[in-house]
Coordinates of C-alpha atoms (C1' of nucleotides) in Angstrom, one line a residue:
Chain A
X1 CA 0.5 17.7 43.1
X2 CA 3.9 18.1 43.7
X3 CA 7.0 18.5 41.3
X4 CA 8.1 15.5 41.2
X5 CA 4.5 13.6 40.0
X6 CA 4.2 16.3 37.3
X7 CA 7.2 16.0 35.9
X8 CA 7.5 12.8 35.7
X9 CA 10.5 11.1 34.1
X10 CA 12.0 8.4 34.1
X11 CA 10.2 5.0 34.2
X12 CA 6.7 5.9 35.1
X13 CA 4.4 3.8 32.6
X14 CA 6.2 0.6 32.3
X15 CA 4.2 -2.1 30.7
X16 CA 4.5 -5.6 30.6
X17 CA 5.5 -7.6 26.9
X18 CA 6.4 -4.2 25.5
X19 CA 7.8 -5.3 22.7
X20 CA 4.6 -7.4 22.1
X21 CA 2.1 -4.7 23.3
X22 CA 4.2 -2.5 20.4
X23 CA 4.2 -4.7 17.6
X24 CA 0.3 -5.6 18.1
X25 CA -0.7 -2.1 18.1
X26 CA 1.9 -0.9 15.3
X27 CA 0.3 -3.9 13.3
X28 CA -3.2 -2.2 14.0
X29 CA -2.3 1.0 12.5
X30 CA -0.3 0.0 9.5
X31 CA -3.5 -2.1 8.8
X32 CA -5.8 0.4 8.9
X33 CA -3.8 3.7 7.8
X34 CA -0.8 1.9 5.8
X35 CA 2.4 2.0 6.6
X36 CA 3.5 5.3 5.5
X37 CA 0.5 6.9 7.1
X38 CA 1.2 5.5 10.3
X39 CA 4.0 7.9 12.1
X40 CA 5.6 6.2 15.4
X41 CA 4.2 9.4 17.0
X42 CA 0.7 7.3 16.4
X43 CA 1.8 4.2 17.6
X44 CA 3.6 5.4 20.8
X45 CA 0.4 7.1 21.2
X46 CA -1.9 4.0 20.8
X47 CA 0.5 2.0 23.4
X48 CA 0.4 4.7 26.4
X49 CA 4.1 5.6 25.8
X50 CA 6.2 8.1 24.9
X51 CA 8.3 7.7 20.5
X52 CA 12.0 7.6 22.7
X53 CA 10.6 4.4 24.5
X54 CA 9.6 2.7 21.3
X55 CA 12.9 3.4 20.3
X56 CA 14.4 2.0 23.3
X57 CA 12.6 -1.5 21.9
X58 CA 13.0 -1.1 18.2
X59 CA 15.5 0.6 16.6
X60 CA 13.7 1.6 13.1
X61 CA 10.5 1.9 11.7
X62 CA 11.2 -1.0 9.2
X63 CA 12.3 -3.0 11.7
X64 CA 8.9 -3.3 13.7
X65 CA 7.2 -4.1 10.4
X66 CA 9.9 -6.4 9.3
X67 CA 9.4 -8.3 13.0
X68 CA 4.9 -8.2 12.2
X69 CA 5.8 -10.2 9.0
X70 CA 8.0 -12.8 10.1
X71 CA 6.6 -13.9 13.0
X72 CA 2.6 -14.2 11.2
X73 CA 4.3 -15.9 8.4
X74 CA 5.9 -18.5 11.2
X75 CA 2.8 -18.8 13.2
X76 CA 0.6 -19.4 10.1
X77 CA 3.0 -22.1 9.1
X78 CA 2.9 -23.8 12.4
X79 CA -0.9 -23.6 12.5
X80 CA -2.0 -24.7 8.8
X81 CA 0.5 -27.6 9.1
X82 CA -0.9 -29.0 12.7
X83 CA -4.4 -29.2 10.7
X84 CA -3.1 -30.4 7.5
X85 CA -1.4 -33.2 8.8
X86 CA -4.3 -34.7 10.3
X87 CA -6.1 -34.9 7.1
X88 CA -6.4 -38.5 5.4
X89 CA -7.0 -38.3 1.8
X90 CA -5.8 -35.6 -0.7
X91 CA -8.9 -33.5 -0.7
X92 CA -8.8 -33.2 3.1
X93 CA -6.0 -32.3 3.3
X94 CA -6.1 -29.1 0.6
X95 CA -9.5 -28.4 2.4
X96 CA -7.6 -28.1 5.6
X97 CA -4.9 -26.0 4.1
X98 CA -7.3 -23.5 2.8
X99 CA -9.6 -23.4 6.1
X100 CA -6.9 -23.4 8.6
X101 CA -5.4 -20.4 6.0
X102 CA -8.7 -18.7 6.2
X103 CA -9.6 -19.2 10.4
X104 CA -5.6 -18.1 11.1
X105 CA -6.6 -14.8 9.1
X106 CA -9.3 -13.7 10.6
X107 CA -8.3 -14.8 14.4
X108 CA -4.8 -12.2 13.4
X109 CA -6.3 -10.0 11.0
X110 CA -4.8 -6.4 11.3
X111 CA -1.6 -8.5 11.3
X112 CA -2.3 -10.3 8.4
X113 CA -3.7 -7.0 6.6
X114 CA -0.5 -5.8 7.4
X115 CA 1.4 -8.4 6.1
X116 CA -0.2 -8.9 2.5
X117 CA -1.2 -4.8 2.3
X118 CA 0.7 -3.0 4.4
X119 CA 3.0 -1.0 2.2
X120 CA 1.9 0.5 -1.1
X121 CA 3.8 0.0 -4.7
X122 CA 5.2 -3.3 -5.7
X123 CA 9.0 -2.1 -5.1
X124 CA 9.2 -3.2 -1.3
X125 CA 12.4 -4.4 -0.3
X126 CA 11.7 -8.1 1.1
X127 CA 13.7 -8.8 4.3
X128 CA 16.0 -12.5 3.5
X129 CA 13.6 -14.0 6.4
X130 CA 10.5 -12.8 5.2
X131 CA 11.8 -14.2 1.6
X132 CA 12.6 -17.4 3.6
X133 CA 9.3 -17.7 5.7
X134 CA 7.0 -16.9 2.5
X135 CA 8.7 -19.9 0.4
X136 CA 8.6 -22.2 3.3
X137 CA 5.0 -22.2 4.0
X138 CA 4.0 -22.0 0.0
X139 CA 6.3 -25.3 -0.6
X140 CA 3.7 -26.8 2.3
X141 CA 0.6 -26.6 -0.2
X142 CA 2.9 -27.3 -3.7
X143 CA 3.8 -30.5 -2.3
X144 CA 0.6 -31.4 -1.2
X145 CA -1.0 -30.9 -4.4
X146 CA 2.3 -32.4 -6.5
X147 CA 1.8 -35.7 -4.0
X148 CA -2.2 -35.6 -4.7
X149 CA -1.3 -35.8 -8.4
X150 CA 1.3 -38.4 -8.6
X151 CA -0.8 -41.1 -6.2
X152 CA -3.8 -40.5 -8.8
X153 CA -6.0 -39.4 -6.2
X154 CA -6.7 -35.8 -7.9
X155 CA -7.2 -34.3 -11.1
X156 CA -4.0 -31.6 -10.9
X157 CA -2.3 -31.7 -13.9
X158 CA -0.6 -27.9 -14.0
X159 CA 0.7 -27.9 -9.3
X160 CA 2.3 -24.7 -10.1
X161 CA -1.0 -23.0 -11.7
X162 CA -3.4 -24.7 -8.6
X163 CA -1.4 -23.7 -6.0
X164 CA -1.3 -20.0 -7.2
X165 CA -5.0 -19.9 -7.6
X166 CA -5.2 -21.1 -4.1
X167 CA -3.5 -18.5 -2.4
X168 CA -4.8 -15.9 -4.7
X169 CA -8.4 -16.6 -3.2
X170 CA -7.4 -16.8 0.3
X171 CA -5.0 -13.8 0.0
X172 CA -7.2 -11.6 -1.6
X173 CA -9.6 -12.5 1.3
X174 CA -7.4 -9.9 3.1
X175 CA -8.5 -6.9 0.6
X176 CA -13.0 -7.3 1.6
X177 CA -13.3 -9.7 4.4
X178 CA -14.4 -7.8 8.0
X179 CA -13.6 -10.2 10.9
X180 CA -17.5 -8.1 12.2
X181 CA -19.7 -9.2 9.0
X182 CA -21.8 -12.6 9.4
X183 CA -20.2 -15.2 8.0
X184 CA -16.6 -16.7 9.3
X185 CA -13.7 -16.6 6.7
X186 CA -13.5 -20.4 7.7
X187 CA -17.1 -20.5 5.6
X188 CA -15.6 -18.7 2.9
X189 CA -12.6 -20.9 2.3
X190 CA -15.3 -23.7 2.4
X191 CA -17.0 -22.7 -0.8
X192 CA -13.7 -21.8 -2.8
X193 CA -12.9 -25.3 -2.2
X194 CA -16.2 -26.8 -3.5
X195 CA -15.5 -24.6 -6.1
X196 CA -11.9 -25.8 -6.9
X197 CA -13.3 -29.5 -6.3
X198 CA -16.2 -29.7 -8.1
X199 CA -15.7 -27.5 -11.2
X200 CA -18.1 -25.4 -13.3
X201 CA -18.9 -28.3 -15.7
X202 CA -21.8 -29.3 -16.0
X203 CA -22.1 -33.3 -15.7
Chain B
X1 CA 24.6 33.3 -21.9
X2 CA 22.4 36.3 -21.3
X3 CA 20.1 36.6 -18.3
X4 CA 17.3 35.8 -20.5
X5 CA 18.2 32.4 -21.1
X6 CA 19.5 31.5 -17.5
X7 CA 16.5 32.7 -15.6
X8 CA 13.8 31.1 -18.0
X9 CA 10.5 31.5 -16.4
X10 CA 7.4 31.3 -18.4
X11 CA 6.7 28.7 -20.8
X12 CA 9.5 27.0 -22.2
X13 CA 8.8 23.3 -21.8
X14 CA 5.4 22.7 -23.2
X15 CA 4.8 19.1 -23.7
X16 CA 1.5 17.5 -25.5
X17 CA -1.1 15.9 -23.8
X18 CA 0.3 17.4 -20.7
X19 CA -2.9 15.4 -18.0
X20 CA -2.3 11.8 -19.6
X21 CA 1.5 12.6 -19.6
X22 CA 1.2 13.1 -16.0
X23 CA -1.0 10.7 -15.3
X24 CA 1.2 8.0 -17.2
X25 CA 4.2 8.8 -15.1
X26 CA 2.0 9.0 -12.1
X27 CA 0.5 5.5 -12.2
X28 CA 4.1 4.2 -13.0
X29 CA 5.7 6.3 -9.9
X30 CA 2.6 5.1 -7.6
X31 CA 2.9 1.2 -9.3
X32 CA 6.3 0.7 -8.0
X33 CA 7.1 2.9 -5.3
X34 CA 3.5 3.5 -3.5
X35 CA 1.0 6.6 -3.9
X36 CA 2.4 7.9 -0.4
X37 CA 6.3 7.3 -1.0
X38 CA 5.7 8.9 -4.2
X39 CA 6.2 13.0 -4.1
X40 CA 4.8 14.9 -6.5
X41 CA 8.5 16.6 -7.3
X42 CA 9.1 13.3 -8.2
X43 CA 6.3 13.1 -11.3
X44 CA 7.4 16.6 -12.2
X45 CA 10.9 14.9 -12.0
X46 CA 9.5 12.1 -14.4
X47 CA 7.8 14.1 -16.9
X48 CA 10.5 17.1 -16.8
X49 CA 8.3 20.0 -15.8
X50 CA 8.3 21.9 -12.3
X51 CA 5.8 20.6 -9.5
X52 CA 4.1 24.0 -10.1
X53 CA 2.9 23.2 -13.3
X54 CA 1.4 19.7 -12.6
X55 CA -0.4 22.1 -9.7
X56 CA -1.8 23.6 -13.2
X57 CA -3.5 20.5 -14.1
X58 CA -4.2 19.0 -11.1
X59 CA -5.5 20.5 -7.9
X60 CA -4.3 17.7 -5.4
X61 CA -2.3 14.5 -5.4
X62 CA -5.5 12.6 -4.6
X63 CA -7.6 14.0 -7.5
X64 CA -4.3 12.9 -9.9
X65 CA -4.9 9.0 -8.5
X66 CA -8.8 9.0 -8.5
X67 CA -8.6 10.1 -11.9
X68 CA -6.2 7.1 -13.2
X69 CA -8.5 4.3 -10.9
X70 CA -11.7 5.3 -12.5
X71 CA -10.5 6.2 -16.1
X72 CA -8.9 2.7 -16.3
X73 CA -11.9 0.7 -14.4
X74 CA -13.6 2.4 -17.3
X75 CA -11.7 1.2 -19.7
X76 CA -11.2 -2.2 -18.5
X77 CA -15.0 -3.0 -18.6
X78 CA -15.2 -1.5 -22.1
X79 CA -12.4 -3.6 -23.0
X80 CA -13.7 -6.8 -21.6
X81 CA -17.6 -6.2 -22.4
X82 CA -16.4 -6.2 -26.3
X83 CA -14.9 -9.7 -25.4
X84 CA -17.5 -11.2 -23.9
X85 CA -20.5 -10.6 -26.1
X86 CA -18.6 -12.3 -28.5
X87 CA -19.1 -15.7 -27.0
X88 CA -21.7 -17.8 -27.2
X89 CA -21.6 -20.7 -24.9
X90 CA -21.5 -19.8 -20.9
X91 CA -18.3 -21.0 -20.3
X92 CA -16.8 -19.2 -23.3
X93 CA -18.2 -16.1 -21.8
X94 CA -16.3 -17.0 -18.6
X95 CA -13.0 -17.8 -20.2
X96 CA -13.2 -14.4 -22.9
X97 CA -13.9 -12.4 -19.2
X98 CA -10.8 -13.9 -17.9
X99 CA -8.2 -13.7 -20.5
X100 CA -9.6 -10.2 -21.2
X101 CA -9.2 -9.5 -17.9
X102 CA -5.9 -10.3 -18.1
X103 CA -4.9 -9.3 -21.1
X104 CA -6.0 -5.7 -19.9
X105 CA -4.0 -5.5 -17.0
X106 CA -0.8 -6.4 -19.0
X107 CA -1.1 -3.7 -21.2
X108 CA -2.0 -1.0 -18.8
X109 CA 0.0 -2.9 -16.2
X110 CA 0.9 0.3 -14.0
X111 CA -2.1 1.9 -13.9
X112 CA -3.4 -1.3 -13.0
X113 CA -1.4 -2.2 -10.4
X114 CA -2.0 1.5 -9.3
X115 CA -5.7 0.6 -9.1
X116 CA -5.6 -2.6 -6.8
X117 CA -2.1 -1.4 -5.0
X118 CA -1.7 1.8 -4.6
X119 CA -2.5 2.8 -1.1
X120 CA -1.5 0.5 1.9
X121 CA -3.9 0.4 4.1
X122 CA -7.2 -0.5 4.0
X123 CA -8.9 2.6 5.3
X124 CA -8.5 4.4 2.0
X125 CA -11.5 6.4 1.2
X126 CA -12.7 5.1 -2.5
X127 CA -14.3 8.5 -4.5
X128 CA -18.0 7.4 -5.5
X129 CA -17.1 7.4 -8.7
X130 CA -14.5 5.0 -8.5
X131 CA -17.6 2.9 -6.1
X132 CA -19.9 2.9 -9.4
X133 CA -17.2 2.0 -11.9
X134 CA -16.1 -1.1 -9.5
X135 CA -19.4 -2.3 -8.8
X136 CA -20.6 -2.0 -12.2
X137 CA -17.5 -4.2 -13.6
X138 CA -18.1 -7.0 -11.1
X139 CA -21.9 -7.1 -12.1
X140 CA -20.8 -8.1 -15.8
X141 CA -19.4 -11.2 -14.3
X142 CA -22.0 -11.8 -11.9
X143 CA -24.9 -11.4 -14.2
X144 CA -22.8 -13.9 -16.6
X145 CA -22.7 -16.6 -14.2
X146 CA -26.4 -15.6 -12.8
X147 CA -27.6 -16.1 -16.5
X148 CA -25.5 -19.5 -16.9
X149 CA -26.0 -21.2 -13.6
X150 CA -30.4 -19.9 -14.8
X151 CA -29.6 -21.7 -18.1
X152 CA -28.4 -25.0 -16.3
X153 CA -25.4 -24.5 -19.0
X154 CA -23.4 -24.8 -16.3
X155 CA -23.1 -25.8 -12.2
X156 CA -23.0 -23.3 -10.0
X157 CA -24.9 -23.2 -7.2
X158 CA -23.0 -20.5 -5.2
X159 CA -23.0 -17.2 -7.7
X160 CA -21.4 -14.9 -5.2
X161 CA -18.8 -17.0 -4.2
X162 CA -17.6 -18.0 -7.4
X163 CA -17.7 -14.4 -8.9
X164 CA -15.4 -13.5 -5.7
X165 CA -13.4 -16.5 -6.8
X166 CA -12.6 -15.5 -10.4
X167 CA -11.8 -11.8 -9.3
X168 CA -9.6 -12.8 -6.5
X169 CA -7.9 -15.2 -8.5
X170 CA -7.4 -12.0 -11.3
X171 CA -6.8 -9.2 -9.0
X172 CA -4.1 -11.0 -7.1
X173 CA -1.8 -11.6 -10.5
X174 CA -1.4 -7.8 -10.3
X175 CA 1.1 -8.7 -7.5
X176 CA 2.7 -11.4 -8.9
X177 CA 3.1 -10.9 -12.6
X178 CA 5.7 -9.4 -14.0
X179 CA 5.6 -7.9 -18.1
X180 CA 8.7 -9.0 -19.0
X181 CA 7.9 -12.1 -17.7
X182 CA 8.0 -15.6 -20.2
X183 CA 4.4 -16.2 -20.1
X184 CA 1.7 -13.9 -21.2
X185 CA -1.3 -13.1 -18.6
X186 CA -3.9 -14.6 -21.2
X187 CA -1.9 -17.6 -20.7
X188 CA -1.5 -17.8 -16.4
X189 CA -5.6 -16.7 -17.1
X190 CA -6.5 -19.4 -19.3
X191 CA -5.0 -22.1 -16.6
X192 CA -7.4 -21.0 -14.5
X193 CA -10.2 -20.9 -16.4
X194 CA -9.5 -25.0 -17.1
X195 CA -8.6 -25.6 -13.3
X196 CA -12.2 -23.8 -12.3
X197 CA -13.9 -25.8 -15.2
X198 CA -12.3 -29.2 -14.7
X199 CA -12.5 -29.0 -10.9
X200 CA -9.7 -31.2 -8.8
X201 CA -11.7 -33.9 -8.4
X202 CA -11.4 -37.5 -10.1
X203 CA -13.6 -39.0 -12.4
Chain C
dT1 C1' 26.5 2.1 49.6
dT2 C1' 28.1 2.8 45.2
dT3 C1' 27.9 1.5 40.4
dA4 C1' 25.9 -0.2 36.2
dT5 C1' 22.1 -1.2 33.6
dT6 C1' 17.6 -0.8 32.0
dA7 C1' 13.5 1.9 31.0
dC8 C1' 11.8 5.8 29.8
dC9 C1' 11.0 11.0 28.7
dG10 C1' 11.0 15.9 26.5
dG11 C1' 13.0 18.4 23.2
dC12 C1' 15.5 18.9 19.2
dT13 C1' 16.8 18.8 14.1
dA14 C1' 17.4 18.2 9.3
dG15 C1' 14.8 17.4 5.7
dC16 C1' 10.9 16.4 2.9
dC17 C1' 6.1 17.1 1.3
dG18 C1' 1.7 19.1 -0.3
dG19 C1' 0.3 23.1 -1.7
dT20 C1' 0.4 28.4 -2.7
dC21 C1' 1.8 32.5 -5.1
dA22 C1' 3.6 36.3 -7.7
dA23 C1' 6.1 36.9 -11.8
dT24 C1' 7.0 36.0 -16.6
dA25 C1' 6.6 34.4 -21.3
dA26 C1' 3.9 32.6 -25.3
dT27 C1' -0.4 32.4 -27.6
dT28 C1' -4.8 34.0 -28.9
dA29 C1' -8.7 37.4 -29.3
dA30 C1' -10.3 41.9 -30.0
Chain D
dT1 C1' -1.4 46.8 -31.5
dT2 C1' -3.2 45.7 -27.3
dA3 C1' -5.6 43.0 -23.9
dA4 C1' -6.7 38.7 -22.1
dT5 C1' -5.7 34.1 -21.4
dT6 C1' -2.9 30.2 -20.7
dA7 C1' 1.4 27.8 -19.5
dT8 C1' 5.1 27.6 -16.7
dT9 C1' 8.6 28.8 -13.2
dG10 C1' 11.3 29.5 -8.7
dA11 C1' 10.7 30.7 -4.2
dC12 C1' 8.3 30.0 -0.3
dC13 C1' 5.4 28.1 3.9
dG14 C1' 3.5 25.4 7.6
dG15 C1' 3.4 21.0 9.1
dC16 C1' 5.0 16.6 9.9
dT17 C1' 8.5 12.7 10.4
dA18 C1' 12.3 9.5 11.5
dG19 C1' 15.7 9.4 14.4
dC20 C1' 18.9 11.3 18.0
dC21 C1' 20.4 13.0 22.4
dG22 C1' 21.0 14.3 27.1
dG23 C1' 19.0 13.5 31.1
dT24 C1' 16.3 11.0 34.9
dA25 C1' 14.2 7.4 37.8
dA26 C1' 14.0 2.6 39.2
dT27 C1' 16.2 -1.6 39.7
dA28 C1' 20.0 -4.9 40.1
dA29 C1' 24.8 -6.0 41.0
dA30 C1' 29.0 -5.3 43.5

DNA sequence: TTTATTACCGGCTAGCCGGTCAATAATTAA
DNA sequence: TTAATTATTGACCGGCTAGCCGGTAATAAA
């Protein structure tokens, strides 16, 4: 071996999409461990590289997470409204919300985990796009339930109240689904709308 | 001043209650900041007395969080078990779990959001004890809506699910609400309790 | 061929954190 | 009065972390 393969410096393990290869594997972690357990030691190590060269692609911690966030909350957008817009009547279409929710989840999980759990506490500074991206896709499902109820084609009389309970479920889905158990979260989100559609009441 | 009163070492601060003083300030640190951004200079900080001396009560960080989750899952079910029995009709018994539910997390709203938010991360280790309170809260509402959907009082065919629904739904105001808020979270609980009963659909 | 740029590395540092400990003062028991 | 117990402190330690820096190798541009 000589000197120059053992000390190797330089640029010896470049890999391709490192910024992508980074931000997957950094979502992993803070999924799993949280945030603040998660040192950049642990995701240099996960990636094959060296803390510097993360630094080289990102120039704080906060950042990476910052970047996890707003690109989920983009992609989630663009997927739920493809499927939503195909939907005919009312009900279809807040089934489709709710599914295409659920499905997006569990095809990005540790990024979603990391998005809805990935700090701890409640005093987490939201980045201006992350504020931006969050509104945008919860305006998608307020409007669809504020159209259902003024065409008369569903029983919605408090939007603000349904569309909370909405996300609640499929959010909290985050905290006990395992992408390994039996059933798909596509299933799940299937029976929370029967649920919402049907009622308890006995007819 | 003499050297005496400069150098005071011994016991010159002794508060009352000293554990749920602690533990108070704890659950309110680990609420808004997060259990791991959260030093324990800081809760000495919070209830004016050295780190050493919270050392006195408690023997690690960890044992100071377990002890606020499973003291208030205990007194949550206490708290909502009064409730319920009360009621007489199934869906009265649904509605008393919900606003007590509620009702329960505004008043103890730090140490509730502590419970549900304090780690990120979802590899946290839950103590057993914590396991048993959990899982004995959640059967008080799944036995409910066992013994309702039994009773044909009510329609629901898929227990689980809607138990998961009414928890989710619950669990993920702890994110959302805020105290000093305009509405109560009897009220935001109530809503939901209609929406689930009503269902969306038309009639 | 020289120069600039990009990709990476090892090593460092200032500072914080959980936890320990010996010392001291107040309180209680003998 | 004395001994034991309890409450509390400041000082300290080992370990870890985010971020920085000086340097090096490969590539691209001039």
């Amino acid at each position: 071996m000589t000197d120059r393969e053992r000390r190797q410096v330089g640029r010896p393990a470049t890999i391709e999409a490192p910024r992508e290869t980074i931000l997957a594997h950094a979502a992993s972690l803070f999924a799993t461990m949280g945030y603040e357990n998660t040192s950049l030691q642990d995701v240099a190590r996960a990636v094959g590289i060296s803390k510097a060269a993360v630094y080289h692609y990102f120039s704080t911690k906060q950042q990476i997470y910052d970047e996890i966030v707003v690109v989920m909350l983009q992609q989630l957008e663009a997927f739920v409204r493809e499927r939503v817009e195909k939907a005919e009547r009312s009900e279809d279409g807040i089934r489709a919300f709710m599914v295409a929710h659920a499905t997006f989840m569990e095809e990005n999980f540790t990024e979603f985990v990391t998005l809805l759990h990935g700090h701890g506490g409640t005093s987490r500074v939201r980045s201006p796009g992350e504020i931006a991206a969050r509104d945008s896709y919860e305006t998608v499902l307020r409007t669809m339930l504020q159209q259902a109820q003024d065409r008369g084609e569903l029983n919605i009389d408090n939007v603000a109240s349904a569309s909370r309970a909405i996300l609640s479920m499929l959010n909290w889905m985050s905290r006990w689904f395992r992408p390994d158990g039996e059933r798909r979260a596509a299933e799940f989100a299937e029976d929370y709308f029967k649920l919402l559609y049907m009622g308890f009441k006995r007819r």
